Short mmCIF file of C-alpha atoms in Angstrom, two decimals:
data_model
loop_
_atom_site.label_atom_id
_atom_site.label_comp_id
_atom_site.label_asym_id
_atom_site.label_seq_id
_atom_site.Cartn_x
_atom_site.Cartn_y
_atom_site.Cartn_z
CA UNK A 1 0.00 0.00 0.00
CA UNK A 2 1.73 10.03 -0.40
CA UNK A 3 2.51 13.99 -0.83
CA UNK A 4 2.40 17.44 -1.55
CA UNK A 5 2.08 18.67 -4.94
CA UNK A 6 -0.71 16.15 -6.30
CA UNK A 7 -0.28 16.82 -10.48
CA UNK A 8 -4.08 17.45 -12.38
CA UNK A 9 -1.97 15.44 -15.38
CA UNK A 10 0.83 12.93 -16.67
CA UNK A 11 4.42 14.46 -17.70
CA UNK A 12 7.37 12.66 -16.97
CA UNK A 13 8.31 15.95 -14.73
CA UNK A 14 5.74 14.74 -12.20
CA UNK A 15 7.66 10.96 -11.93
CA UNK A 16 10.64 11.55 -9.95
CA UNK A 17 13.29 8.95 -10.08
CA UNK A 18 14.51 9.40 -6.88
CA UNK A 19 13.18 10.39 -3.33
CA UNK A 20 14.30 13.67 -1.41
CA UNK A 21 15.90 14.11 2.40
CA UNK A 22 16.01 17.96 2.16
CA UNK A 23 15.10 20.40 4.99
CA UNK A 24 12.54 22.28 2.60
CA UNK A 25 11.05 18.25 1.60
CA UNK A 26 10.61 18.01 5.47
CA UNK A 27 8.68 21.02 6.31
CA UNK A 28 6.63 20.47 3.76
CA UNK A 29 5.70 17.09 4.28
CA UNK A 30 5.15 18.55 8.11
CA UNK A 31 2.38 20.84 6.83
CA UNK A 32 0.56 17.75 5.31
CA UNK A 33 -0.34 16.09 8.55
CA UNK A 34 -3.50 16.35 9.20
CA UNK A 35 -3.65 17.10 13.08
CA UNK A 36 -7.10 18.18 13.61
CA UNK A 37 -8.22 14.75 12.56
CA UNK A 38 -6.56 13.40 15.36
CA UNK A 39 -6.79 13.13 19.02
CA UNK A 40 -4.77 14.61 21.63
CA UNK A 41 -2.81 11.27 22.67
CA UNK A 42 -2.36 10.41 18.94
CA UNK A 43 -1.31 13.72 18.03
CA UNK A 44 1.31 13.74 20.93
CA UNK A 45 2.75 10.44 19.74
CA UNK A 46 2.54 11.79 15.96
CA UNK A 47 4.66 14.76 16.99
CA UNK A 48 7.42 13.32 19.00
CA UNK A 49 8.20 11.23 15.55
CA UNK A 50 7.30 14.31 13.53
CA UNK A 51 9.22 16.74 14.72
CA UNK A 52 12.47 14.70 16.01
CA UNK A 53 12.71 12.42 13.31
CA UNK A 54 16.09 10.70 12.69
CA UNK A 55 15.51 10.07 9.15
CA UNK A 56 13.18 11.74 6.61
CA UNK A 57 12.11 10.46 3.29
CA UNK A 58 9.86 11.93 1.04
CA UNK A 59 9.81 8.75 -1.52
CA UNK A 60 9.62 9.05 -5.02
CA UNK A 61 6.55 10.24 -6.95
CA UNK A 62 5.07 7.31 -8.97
CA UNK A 63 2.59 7.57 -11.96
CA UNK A 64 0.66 4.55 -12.43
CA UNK A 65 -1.52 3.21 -14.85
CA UNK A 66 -4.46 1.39 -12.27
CA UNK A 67 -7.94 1.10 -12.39
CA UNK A 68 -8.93 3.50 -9.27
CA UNK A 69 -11.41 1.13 -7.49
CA UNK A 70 -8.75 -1.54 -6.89
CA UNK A 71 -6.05 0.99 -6.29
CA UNK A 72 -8.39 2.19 -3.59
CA UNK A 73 -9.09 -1.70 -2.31
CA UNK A 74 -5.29 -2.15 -2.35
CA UNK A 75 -4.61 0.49 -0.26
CA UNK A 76 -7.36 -0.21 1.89
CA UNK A 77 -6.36 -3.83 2.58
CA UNK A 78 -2.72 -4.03 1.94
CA UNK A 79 -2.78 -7.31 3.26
CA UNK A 80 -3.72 -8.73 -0.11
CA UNK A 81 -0.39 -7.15 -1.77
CA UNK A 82 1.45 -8.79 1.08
CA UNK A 83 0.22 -12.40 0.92
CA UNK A 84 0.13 -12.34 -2.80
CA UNK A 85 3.97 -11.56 -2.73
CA UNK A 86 4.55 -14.56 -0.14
CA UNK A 87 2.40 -17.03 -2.16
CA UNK A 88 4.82 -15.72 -5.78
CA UNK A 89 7.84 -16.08 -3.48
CA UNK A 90 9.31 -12.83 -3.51
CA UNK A 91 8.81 -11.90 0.03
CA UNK A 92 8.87 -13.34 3.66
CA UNK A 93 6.62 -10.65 4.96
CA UNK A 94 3.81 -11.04 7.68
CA UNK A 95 1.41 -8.77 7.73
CA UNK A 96 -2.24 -9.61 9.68
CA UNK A 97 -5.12 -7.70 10.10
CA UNK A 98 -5.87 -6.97 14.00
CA UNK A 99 -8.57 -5.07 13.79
CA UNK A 100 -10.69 -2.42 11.45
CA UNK A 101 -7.72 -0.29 11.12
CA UNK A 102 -4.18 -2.24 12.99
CA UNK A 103 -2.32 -4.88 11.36
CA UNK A 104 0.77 -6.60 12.94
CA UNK A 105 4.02 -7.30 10.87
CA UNK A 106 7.20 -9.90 11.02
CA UNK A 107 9.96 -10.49 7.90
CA UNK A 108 11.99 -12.76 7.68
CA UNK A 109 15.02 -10.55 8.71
CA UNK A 110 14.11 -10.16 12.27
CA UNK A 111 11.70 -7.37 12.51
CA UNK A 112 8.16 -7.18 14.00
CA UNK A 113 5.76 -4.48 15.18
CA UNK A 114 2.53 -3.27 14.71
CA UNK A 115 0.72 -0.63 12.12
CA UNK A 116 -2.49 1.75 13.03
CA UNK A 117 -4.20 3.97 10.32
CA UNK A 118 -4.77 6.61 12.16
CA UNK A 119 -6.71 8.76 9.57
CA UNK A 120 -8.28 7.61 6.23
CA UNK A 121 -9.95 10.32 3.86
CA UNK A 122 -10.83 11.28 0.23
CA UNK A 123 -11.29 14.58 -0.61
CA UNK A 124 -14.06 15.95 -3.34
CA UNK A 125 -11.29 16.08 -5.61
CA UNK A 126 -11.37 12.61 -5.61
CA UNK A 127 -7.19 12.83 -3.61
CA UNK A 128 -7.11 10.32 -0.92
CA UNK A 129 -5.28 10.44 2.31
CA UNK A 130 -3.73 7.98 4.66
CA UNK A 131 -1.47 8.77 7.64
CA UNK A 132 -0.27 5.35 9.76
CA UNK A 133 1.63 5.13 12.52
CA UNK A 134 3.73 2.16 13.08
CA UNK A 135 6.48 0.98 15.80
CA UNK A 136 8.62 -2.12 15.74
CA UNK A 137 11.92 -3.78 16.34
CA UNK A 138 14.58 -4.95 14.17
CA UNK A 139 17.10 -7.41 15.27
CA UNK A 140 19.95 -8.82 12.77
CA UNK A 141 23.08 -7.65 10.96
CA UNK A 142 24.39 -5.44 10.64
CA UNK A 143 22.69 -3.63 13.40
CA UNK A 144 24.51 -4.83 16.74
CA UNK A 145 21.85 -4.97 18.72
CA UNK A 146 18.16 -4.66 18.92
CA UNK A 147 17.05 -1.27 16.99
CA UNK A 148 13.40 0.12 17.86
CA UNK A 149 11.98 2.70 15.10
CA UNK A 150 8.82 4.57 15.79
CA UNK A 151 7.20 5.56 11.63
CA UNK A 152 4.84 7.95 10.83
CA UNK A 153 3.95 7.71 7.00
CA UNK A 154 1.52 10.14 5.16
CA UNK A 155 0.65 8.90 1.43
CA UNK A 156 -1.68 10.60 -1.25
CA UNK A 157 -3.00 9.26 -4.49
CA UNK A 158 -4.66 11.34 -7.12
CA UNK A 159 -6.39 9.44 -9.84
CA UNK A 160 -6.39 11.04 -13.44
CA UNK A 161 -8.94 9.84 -16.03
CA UNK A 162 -6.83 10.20 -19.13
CA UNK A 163 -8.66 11.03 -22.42
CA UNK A 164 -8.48 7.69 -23.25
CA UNK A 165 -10.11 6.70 -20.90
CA UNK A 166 -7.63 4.97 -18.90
CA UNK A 167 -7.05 6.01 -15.50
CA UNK A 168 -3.34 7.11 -13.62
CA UNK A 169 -2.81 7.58 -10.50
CA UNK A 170 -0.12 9.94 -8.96
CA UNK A 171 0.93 8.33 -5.45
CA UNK A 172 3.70 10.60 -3.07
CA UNK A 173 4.69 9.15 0.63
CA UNK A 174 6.69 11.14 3.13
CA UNK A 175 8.26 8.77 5.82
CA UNK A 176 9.02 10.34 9.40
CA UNK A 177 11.44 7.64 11.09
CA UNK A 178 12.29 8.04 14.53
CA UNK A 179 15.19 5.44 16.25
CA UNK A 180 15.97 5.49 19.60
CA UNK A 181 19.24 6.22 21.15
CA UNK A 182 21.92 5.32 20.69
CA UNK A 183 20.59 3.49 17.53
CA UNK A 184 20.31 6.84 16.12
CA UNK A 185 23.67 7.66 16.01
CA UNK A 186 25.27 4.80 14.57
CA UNK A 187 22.10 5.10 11.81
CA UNK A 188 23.07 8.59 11.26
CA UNK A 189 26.40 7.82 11.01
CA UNK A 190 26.62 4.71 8.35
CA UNK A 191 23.21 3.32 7.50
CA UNK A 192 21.13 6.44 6.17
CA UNK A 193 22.02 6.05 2.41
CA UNK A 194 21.35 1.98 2.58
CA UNK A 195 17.91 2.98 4.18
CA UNK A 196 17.15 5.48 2.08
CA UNK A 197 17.93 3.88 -0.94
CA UNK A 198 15.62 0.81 -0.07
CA UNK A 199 12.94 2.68 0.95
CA UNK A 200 13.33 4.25 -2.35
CA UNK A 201 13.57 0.77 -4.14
CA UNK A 202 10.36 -0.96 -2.67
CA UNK A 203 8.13 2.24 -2.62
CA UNK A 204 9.14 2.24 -6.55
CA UNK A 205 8.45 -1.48 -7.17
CA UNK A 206 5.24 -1.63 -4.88
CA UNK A 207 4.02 0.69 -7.07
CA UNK A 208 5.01 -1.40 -10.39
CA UNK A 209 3.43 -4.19 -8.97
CA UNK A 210 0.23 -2.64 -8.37
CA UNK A 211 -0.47 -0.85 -11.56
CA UNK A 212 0.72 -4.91 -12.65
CA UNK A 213 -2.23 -6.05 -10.45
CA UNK A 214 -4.22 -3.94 -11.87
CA UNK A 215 -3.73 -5.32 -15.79
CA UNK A 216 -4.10 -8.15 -14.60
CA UNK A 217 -7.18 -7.86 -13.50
CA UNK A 218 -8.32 -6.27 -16.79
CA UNK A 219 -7.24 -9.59 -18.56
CA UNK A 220 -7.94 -12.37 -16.78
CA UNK A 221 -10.51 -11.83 -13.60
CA UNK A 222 -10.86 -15.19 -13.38
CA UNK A 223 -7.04 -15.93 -12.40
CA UNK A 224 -7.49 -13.02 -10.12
CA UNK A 225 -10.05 -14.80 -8.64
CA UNK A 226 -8.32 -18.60 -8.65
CA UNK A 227 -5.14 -15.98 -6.95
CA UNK A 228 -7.81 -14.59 -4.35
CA UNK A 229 -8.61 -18.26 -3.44
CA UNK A 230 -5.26 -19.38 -2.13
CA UNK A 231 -4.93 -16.40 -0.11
CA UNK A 232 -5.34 -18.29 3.06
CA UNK A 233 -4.78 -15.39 5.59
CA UNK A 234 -7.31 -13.06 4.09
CA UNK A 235 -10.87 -13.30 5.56
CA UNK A 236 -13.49 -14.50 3.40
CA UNK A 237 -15.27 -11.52 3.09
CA UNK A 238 -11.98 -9.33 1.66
CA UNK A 239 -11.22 -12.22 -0.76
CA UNK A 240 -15.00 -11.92 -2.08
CA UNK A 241 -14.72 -7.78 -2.31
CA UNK A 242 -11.73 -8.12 -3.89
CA UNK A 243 -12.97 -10.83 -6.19
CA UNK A 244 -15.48 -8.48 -7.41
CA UNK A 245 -13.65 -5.30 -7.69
CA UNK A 246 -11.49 -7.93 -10.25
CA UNK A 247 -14.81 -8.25 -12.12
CA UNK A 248 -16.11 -4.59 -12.05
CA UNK A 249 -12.16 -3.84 -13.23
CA UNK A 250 -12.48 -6.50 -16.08
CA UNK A 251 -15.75 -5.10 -17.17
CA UNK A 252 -14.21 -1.28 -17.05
CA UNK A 253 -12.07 -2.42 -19.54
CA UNK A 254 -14.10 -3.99 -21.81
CA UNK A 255 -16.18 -1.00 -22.22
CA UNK A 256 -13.33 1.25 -23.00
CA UNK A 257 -12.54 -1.26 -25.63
CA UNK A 258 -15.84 -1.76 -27.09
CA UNK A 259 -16.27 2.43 -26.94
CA UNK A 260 -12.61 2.53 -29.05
CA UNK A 261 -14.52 -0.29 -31.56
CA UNK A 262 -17.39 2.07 -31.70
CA UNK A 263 -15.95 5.08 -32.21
CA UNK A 264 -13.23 4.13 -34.80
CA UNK A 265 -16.62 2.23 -36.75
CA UNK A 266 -17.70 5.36 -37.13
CA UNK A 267 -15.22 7.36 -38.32
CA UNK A 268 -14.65 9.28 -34.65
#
């Protein structure tokens, strides 16, 4: 399963290839946070990562070609990204649903914690915003002991309906990562460009896989579905919403096809 400037079209301009660090990327990404939505314990524990983070990352911007209903399910149930990764074998990643909006996480490099979306919204402009809030610990090399990181993440995503008829969607994420000391130091000191540089990597290729998902699903709704079906730690009733966002996608597509027939019959 966002930020700042949210673009009204596709130019390669919008798409950068690489994420920022910079002071003026930070206070801007500090104005997105949308603190009235919270409440007064979560916007004390949202500050103290906030505003004394040891790492900042405002992730690349991605422009995706995705159907906007299952970019919205995707993001709403991440879980299904996850567990389709484990069951292709690219991943080791645990992530379970706790409750309506917590999830707890394990890979298979030694970390675990937990995740809360802490505010969920789309505006009339049809941009959608999600701020989580996640702590953990890590424990294996080349760290020397156990590190504990406290996240606060803000993404956007602002579908485009392209003339067409496709959709895009332009997706920005600002990561606020506080470490504890003396983890921060050592962080600072020798693993900021490794972090950065992965966070960079599997923001990018999340992304890839999802607008992937998404043609998929366009294709061939019924592997989709036979995929949804050995999803074992998805609850029945996300497997059957996602089954039929698959269809709805599917039929999308078809009638942007059989509009092109029409309109090319007659001379459009």
């Amino acid at each position: 399963m966002a930020c700042v400037m949210l673009c009204a079209s596709v130019t390669a301009a919008d798409d950068r290839p690489t994420g920022d660090s910079s002071s003026s990327a930070l206070q801007a990404a500090q104005q997105t946070i949308p603190w009235q939505a919270l409440s007064a314990a979560q916007q004390q524990a949202v500050a103290e990562v906030v505003n004394d983070s040891t790492l900042f990352r405002r992730l690349p911007t991605r422009v995706i070609d995705c159907d906007a209903e299952l970019f919205d399910h995707l993001a709403e149930h991440p879980e299904l990204v996850v567990e389709t990764w484990n069951l292709m074998g690219v991943s080791q990643v645990g992530l379970r649903r706790t409750g309506p909006n917590n999830y707890s996480a394990t890979d298979a490099a030694g970390g675990q914690g937990s995740i809360q979306i802490l505010d969920r919204r789309q505006e009339a402009n049809g941009v959608t915003h999600v701020l989580a809030y996640a702590r953990g610990i890590y424990r294996a090399p080349p760290m020397p002991a156990s590190l504990t990181a406290t996240t606060v993440m803000v993404m956007r995503s602002h579908p485009h309906r392209e003339a067409n008829g496709r959709t895009h969607i332009t997706t920005e994420m600002d990561a606020f990562i506080r470490l504890d000391r003396p983890a921060a130091e050592l962080v600072m000191r020798t693993l900021k460009p490794l972090v950065t540089r992965t966070a960079d990597h599997n923001f990018v290729e999340t992304m890839r896989f999802v607008s992937l998902f998404s043609r998929t699903a366009e294709q061939n709704p019924e592997g989709m579905q036979r995929l949804a079906e050995q999803l074992t730690e998805v609850d029945d009733a996300t497997r059957a919403r996602f089954i039929a966002v698959c269809h709805r996608t599917a039929q999308r597509s078809l009638a942007r096809r059989d509009e092109r027939l029409r309109l090319a019959s007659t001379g459009q």
